[in-house]
Coordinates of N, CA and C in Angstrom, one line a residue:
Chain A
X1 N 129.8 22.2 -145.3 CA 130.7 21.6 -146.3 C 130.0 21.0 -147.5
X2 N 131.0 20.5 -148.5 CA 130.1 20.0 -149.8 C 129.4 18.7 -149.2
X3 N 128.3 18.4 -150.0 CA 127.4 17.4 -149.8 C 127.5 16.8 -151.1
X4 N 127.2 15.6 -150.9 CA 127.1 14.4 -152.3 C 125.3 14.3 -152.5
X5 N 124.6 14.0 -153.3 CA 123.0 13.2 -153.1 C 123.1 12.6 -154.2
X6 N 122.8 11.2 -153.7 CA 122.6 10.2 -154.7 C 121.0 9.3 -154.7
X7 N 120.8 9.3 -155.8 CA 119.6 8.6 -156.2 C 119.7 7.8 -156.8
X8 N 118.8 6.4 -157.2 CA 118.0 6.2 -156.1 C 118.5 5.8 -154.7
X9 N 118.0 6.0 -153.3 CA 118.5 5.5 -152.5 C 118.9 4.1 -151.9
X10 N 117.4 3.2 -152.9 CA 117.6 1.6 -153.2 C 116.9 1.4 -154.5
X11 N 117.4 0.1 -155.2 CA 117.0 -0.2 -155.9 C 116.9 -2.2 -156.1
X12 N 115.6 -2.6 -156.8 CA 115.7 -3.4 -156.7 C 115.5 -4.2 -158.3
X13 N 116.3 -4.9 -158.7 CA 116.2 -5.5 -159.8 C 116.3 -7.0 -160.4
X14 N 116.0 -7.3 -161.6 CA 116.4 -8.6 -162.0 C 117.8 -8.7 -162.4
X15 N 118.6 -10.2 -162.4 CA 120.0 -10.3 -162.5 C 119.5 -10.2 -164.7
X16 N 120.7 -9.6 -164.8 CA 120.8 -9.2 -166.2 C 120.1 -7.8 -166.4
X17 N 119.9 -7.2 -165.8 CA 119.3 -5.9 -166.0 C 120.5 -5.3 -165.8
X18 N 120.3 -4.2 -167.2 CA 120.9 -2.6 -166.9 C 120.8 -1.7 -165.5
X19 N 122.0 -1.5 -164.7 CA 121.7 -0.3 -163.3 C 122.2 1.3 -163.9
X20 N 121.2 2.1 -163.4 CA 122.1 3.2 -163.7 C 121.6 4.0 -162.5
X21 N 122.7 4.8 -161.6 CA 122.8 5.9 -160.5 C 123.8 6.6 -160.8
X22 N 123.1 8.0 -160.2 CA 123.9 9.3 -160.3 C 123.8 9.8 -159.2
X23 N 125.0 10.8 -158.5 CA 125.5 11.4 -157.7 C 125.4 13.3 -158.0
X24 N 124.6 13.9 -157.7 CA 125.0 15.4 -157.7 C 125.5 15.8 -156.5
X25 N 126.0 17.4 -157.1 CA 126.5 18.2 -155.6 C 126.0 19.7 -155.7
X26 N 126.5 20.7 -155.1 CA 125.9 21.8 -155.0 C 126.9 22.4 -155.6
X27 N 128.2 22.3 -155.3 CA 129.3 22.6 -155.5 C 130.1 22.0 -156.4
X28 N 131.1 22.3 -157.4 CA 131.6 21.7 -157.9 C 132.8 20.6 -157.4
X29 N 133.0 19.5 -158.0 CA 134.3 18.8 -157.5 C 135.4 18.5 -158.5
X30 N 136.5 18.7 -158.7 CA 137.6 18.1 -159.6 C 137.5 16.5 -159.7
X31 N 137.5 16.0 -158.9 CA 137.2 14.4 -158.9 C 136.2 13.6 -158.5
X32 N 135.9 12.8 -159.1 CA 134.6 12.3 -159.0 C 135.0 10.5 -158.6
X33 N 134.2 9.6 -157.6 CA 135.2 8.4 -157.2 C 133.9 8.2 -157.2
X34 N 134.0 6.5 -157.7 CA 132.3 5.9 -157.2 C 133.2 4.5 -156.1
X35 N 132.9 4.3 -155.1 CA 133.8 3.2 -154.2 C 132.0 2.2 -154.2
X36 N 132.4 1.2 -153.9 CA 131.3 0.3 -153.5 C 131.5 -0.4 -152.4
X37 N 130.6 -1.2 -151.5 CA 130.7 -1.6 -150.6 C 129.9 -2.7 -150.3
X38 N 130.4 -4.2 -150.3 CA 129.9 -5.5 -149.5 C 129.7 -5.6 -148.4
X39 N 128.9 -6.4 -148.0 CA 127.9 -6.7 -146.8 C 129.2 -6.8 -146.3
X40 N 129.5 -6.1 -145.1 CA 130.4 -6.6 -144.2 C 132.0 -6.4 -144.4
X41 N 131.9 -5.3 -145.3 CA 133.3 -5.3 -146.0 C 133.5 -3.6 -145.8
X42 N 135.2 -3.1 -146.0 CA 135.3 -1.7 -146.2 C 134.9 -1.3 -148.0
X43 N 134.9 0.1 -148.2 CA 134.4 0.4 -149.6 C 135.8 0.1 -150.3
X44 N 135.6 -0.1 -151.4 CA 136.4 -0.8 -152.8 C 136.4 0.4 -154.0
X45 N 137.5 1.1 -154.2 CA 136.9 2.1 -155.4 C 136.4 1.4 -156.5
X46 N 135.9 1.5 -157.1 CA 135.2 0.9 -158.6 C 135.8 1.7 -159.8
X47 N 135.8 3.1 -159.7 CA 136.1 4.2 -160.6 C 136.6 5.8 -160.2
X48 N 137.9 6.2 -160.5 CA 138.3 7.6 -160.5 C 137.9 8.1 -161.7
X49 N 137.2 9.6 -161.5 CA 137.3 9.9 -162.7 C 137.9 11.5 -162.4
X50 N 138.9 12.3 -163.6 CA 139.4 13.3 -163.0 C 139.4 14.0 -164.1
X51 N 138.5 14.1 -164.7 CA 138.3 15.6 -165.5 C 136.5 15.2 -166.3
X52 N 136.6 17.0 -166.7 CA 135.2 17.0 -166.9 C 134.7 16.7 -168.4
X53 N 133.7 15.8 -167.9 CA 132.9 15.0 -169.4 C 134.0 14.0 -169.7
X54 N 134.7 13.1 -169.0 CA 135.0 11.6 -169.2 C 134.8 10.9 -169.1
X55 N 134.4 9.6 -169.7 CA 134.0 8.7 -169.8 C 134.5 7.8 -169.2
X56 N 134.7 6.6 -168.4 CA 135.0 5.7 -168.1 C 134.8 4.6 -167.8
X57 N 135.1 3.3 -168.4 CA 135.0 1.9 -168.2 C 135.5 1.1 -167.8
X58 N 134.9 0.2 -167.1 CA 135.8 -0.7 -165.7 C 134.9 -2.4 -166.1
X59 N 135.0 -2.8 -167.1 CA 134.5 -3.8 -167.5 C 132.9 -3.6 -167.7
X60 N 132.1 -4.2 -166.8 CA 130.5 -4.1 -167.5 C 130.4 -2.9 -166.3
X61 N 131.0 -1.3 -165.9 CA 130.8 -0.2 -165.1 C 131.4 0.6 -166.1
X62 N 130.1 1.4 -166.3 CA 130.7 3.0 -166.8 C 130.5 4.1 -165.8
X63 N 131.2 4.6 -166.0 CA 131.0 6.2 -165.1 C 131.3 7.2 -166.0
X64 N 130.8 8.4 -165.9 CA 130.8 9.7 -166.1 C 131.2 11.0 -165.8
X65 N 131.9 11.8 -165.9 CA 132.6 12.8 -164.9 C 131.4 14.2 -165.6
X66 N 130.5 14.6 -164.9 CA 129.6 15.4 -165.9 C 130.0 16.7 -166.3
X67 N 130.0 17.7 -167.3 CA 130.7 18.8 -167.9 C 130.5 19.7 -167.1
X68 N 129.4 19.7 -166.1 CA 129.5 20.9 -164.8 C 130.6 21.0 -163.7
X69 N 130.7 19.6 -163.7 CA 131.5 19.1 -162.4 C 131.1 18.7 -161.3
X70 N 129.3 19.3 -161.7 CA 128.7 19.1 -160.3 C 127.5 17.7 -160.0
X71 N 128.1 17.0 -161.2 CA 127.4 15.5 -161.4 C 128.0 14.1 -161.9
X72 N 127.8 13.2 -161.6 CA 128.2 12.0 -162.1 C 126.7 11.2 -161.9
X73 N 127.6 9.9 -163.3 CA 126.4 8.7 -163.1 C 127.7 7.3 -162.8
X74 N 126.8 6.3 -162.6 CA 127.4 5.4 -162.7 C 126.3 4.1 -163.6
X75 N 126.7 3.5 -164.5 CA 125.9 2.6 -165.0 C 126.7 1.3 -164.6
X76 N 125.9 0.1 -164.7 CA 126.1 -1.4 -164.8 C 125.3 -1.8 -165.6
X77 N 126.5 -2.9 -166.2 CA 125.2 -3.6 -167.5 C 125.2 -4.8 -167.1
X78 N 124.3 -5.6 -167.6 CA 124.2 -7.2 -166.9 C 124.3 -7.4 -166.0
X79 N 123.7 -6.8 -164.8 CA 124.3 -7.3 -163.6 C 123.7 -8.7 -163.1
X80 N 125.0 -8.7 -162.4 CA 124.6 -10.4 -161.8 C 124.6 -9.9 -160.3
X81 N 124.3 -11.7 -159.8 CA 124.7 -11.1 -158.3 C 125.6 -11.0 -157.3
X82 N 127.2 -10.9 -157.9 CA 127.8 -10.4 -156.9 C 128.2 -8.3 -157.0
X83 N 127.2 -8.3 -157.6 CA 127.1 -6.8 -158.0 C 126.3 -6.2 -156.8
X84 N 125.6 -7.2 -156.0 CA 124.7 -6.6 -155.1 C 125.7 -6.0 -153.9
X85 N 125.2 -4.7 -153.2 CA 126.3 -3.8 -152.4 C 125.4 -2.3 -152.3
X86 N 126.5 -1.3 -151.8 CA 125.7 -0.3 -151.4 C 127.1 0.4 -152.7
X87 N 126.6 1.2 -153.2 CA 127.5 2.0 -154.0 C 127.6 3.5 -153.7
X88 N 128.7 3.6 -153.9 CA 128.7 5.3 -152.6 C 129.5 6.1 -153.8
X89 N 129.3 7.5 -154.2 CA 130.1 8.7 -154.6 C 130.6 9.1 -153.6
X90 N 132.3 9.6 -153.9 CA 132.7 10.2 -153.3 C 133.3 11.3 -154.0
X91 N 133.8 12.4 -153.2 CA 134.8 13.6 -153.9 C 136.0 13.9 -152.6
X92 N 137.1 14.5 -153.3 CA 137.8 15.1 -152.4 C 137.2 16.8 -151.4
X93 N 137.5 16.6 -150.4 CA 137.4 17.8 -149.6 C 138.4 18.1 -149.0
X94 N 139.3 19.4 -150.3 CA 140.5 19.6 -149.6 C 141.3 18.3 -149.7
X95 N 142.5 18.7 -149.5 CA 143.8 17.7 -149.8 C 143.7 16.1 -148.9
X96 N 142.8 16.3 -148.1 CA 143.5 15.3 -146.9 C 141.9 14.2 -147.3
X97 N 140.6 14.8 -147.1 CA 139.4 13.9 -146.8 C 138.4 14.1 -148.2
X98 N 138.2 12.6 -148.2 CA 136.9 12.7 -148.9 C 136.0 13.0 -148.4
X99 N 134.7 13.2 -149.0 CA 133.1 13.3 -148.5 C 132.2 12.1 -149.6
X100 N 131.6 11.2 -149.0 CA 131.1 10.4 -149.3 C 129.7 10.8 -149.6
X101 N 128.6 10.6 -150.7 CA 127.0 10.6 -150.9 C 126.6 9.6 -150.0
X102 N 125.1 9.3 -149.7 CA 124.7 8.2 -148.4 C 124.4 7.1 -149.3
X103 N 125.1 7.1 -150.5 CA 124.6 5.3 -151.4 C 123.3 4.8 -151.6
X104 N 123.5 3.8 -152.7 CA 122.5 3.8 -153.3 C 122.4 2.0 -153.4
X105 N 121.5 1.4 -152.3 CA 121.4 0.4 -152.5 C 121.1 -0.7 -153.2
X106 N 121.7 -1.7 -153.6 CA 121.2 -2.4 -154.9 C 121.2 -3.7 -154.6
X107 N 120.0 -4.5 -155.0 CA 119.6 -5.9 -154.7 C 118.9 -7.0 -155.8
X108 N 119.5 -7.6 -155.9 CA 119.2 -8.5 -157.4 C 118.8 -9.8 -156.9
X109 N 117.6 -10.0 -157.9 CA 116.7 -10.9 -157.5 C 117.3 -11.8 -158.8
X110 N 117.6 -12.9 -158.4 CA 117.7 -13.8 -159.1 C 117.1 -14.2 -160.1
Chain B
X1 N 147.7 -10.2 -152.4 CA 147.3 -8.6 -152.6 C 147.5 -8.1 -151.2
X2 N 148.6 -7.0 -151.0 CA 148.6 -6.2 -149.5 C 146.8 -5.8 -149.3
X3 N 146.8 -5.8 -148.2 CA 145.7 -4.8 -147.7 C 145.5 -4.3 -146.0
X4 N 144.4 -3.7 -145.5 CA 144.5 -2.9 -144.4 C 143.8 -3.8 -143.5
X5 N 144.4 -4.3 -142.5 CA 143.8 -5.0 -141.5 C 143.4 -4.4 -140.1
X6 N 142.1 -4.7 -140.0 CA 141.5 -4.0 -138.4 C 141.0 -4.9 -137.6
X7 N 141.5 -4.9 -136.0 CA 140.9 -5.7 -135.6 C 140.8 -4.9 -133.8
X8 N 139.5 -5.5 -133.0 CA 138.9 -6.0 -132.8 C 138.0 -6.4 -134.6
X9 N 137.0 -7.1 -134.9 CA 135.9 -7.2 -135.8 C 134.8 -6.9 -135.0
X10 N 134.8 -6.6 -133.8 CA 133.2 -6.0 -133.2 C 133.5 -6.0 -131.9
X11 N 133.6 -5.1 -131.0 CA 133.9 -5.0 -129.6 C 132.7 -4.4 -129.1
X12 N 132.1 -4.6 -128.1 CA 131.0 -3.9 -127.4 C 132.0 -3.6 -126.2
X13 N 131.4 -2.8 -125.6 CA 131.8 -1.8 -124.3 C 130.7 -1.2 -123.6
X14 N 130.8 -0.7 -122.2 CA 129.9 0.0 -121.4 C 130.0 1.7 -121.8
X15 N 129.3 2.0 -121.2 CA 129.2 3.5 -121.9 C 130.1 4.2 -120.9
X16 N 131.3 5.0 -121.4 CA 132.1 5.2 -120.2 C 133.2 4.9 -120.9
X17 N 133.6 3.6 -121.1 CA 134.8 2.6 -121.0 C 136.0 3.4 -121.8
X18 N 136.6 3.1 -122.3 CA 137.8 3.4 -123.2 C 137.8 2.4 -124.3
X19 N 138.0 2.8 -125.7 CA 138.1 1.7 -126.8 C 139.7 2.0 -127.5
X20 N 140.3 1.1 -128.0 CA 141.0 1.5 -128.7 C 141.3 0.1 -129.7
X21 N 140.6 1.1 -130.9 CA 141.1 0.1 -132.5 C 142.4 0.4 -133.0
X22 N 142.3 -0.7 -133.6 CA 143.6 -1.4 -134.2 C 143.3 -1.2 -135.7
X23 N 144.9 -0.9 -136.4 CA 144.8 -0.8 -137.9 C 146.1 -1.2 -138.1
X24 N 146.5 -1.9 -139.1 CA 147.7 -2.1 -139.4 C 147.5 -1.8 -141.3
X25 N 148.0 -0.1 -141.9 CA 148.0 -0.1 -143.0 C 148.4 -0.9 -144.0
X26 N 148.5 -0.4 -145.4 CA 149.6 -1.4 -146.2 C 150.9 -0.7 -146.0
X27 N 152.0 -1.0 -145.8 CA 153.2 -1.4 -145.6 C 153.8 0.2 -146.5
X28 N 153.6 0.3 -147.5 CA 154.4 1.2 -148.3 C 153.3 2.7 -148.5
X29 N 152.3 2.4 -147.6 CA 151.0 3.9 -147.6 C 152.1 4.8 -146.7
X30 N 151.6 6.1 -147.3 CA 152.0 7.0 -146.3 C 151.0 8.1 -145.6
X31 N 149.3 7.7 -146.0 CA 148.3 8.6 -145.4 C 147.5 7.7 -145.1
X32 N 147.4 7.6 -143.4 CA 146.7 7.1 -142.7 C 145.1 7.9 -142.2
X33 N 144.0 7.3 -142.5 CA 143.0 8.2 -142.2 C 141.8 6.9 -141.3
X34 N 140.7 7.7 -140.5 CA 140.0 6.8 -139.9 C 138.4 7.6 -140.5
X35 N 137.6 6.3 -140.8 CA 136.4 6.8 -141.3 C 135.5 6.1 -140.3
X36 N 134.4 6.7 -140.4 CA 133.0 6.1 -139.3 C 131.6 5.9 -140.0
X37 N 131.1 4.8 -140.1 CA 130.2 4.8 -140.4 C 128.6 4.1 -139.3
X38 N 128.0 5.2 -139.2 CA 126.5 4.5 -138.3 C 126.2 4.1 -139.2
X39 N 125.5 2.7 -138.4 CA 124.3 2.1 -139.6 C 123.4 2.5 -140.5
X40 N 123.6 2.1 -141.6 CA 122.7 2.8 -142.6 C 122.8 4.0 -143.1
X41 N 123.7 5.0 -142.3 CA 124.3 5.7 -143.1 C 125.8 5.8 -143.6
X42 N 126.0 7.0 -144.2 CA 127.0 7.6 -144.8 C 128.1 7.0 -144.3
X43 N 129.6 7.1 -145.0 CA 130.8 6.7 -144.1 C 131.2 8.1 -144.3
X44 N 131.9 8.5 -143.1 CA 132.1 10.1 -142.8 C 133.4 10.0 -142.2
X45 N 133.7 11.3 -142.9 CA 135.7 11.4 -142.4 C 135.8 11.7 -141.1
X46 N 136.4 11.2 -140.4 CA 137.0 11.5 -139.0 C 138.7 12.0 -138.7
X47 N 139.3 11.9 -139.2 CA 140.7 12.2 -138.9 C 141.6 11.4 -140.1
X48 N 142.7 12.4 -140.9 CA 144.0 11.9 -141.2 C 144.8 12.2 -140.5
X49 N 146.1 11.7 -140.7 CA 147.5 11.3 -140.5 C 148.7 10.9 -141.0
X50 N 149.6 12.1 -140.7 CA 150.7 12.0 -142.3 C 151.8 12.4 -141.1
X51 N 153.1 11.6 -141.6 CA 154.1 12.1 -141.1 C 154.1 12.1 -139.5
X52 N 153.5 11.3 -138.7 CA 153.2 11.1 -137.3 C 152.7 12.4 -136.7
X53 N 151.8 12.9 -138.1 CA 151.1 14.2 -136.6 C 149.9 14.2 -137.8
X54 N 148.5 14.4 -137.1 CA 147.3 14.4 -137.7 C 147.3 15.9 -138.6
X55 N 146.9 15.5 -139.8 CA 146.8 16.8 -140.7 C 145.4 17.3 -140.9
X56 N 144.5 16.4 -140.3 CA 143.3 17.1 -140.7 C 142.2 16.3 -139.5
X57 N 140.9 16.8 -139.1 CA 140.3 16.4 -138.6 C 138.9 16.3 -138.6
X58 N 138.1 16.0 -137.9 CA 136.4 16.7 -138.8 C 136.0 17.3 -137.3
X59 N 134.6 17.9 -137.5 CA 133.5 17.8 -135.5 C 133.4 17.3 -135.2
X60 N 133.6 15.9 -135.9 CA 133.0 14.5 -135.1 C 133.9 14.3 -134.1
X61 N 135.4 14.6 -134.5 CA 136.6 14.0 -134.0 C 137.3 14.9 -133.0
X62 N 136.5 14.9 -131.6 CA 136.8 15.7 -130.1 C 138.0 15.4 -129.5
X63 N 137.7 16.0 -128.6 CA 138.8 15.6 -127.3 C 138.6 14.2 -126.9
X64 N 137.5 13.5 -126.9 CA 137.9 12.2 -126.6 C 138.1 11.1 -127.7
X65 N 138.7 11.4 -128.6 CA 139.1 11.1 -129.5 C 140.7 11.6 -129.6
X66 N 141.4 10.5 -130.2 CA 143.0 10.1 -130.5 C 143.7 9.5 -131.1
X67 N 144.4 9.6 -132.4 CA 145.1 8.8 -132.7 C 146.8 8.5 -132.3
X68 N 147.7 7.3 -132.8 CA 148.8 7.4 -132.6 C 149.0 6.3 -133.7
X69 N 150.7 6.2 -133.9 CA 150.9 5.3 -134.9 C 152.3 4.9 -133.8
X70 N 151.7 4.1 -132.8 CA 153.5 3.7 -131.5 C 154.9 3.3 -132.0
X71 N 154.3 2.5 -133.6 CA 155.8 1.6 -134.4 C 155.3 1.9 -135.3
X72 N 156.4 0.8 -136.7 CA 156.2 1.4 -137.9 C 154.7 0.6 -138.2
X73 N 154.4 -0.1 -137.7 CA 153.4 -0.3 -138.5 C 151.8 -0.7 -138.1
X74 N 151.3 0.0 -136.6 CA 150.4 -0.1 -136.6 C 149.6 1.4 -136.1
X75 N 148.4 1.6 -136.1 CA 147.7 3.3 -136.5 C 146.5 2.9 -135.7
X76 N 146.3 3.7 -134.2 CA 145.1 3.1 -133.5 C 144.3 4.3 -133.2
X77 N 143.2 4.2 -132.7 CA 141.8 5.3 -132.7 C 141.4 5.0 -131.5
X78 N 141.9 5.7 -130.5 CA 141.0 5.7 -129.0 C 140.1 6.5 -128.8
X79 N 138.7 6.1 -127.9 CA 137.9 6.9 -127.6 C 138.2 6.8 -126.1
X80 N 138.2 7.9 -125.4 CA 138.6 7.5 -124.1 C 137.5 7.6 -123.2
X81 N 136.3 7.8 -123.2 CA 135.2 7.8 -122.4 C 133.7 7.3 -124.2
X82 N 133.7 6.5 -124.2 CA 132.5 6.1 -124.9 C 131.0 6.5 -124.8
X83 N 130.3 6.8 -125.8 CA 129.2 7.6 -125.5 C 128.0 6.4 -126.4
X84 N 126.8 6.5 -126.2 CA 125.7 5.5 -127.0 C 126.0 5.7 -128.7
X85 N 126.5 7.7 -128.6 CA 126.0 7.5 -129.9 C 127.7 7.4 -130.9
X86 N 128.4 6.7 -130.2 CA 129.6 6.6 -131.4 C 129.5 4.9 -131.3
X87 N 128.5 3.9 -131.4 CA 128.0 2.9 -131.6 C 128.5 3.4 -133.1
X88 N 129.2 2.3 -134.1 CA 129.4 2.9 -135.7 C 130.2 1.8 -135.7
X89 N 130.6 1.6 -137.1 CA 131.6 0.6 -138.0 C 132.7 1.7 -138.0
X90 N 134.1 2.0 -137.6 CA 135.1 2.4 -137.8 C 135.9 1.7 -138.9
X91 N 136.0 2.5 -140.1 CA 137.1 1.7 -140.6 C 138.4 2.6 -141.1
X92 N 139.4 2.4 -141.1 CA 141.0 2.2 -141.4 C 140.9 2.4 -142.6
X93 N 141.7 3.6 -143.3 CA 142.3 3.2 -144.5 C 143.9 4.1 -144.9
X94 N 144.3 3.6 -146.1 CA 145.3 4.2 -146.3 C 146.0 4.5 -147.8
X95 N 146.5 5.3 -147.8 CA 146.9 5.4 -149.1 C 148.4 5.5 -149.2
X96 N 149.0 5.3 -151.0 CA 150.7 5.8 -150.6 C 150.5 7.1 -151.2
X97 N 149.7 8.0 -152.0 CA 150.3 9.3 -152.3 C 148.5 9.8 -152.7
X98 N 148.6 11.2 -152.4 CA 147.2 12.2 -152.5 C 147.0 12.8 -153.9
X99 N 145.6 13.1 -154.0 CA 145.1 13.2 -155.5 C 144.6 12.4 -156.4
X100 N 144.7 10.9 -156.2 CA 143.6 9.5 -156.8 C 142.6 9.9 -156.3
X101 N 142.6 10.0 -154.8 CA 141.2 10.1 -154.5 C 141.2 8.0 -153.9
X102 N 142.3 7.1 -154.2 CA 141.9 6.2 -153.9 C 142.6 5.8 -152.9
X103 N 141.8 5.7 -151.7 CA 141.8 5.0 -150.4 C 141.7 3.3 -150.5
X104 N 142.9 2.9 -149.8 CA 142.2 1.0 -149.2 C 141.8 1.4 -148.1
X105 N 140.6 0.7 -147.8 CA 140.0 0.8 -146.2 C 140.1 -1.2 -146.4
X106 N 140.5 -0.9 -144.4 CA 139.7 -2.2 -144.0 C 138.7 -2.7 -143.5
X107 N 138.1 -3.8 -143.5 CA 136.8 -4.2 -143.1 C 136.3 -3.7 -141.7
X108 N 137.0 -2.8 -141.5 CA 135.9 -2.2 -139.9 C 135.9 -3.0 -138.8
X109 N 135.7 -2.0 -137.7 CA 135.5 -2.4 -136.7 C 134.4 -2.1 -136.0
X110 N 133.6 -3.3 -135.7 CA 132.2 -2.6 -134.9 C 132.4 -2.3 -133.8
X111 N 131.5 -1.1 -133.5 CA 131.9 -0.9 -132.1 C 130.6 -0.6 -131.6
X112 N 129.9 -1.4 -130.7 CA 128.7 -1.3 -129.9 C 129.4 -0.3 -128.3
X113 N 127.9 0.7 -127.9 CA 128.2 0.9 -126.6 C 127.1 1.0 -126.5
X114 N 127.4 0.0 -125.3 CA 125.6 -0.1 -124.5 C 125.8 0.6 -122.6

């Protein structure tokens, strides 16, 4: 089946720093979803994006839908620390299930 | 804010045993799906459910594996003989219509088997 790979797989930063992660595939996808996830919590979408080369903004989160189809980024700007989480790509597989990338963990140092 | 409530929040079991989680969607969803995640990795699809009969499933999701929705409003996941390696965070989610791409999941259920 299609596979997600996201990089980096952690990351560690100062609060107020720019994040930026991207998601490729092998295969192309029509939709591109970045969900996030808290310590202890289910994932949260952050951003749909559903066409190719759009932009999108979700306050200090942009995302990207890339013109191949077969890539996305996700940026954060300023982050503080309830930004800290695992952030996961996902795509549709077929009508019924997504397929999730293995996330890209982020931890802000104070 | 509606959202998807799961409970046990962490059940351990002997290896063998029978488990069965609890989901109670949001109210006005009409696709119920169960995801699995081992620690540290990936959350991976296990089974939807539309219209009281499963429309889709993955390998992970065998014969000892089951869902049911008994009333209108709760969607459960039995394993009927437990094995070490389905030790994972199950979580519940749901949507009201396909094509967002956007699922509510609930906070999971841990499920230890020792």
């Amino acid at each position: 089946g299609q596979q997600l790979n996201q990089s980096p797989q952690s990351m560690f930063i100062q609060e107020g720093e720019d994040v930026s992660m991207n998601c490729t595939s092998s295969s192309i996808f029509n939709t591109w979803l970045w969900y996030k996830q808290d310590p202890g919590e289910g994932p949260v979408l952050l951003i749909a994006l559903y066409k190719a080369g759009e932009l999108t903004s979700n306050g200090r989160l942009t995302a990207q839908f890339g013109i191949t189809r077969k890539d996305s980024f996700l940026n954060i700007s300023a982050s503080i620390p309830s930004d800290v989480g695992i952030y996961f790509c996902a795509g549709p597989q077929g009508a019924q299930k997504l397929v999730f990338g293995q996330g890209t963990r982020l931890t802000i140092n104070p | 804010e509606p959202e998807v409530t799961q409970t046990p929040s962490h059940q351990v079991t002997q290896m063998g045993q029978e488990v069965i989680l609890r989901c109670v969607p949001i109210s006005n969803h009409l696709y119920f799906y169960w995801y699995r995640q081992i620690l540290g990795q990936k959350v991976e699809f296990l089974v939807s459910f539309y219209n009281n009969e499963i429309s889709e499933k993955s390998e992970i999701f065998d014969d000892q594996f089951s869902v049911e929705r008994p009333d209108g409003s709760n969607f459960t996941l039995k394993i009927r003989s437990t094995k070490l390696e389905d030790s994972a965070m199950y979580f519940c989610a749901s949507t009201r219509e396909l094509g967002t791409g956007e699922l509510f999941f609930g906070e999971g259920s841990r499920l230890t088997v020792l």
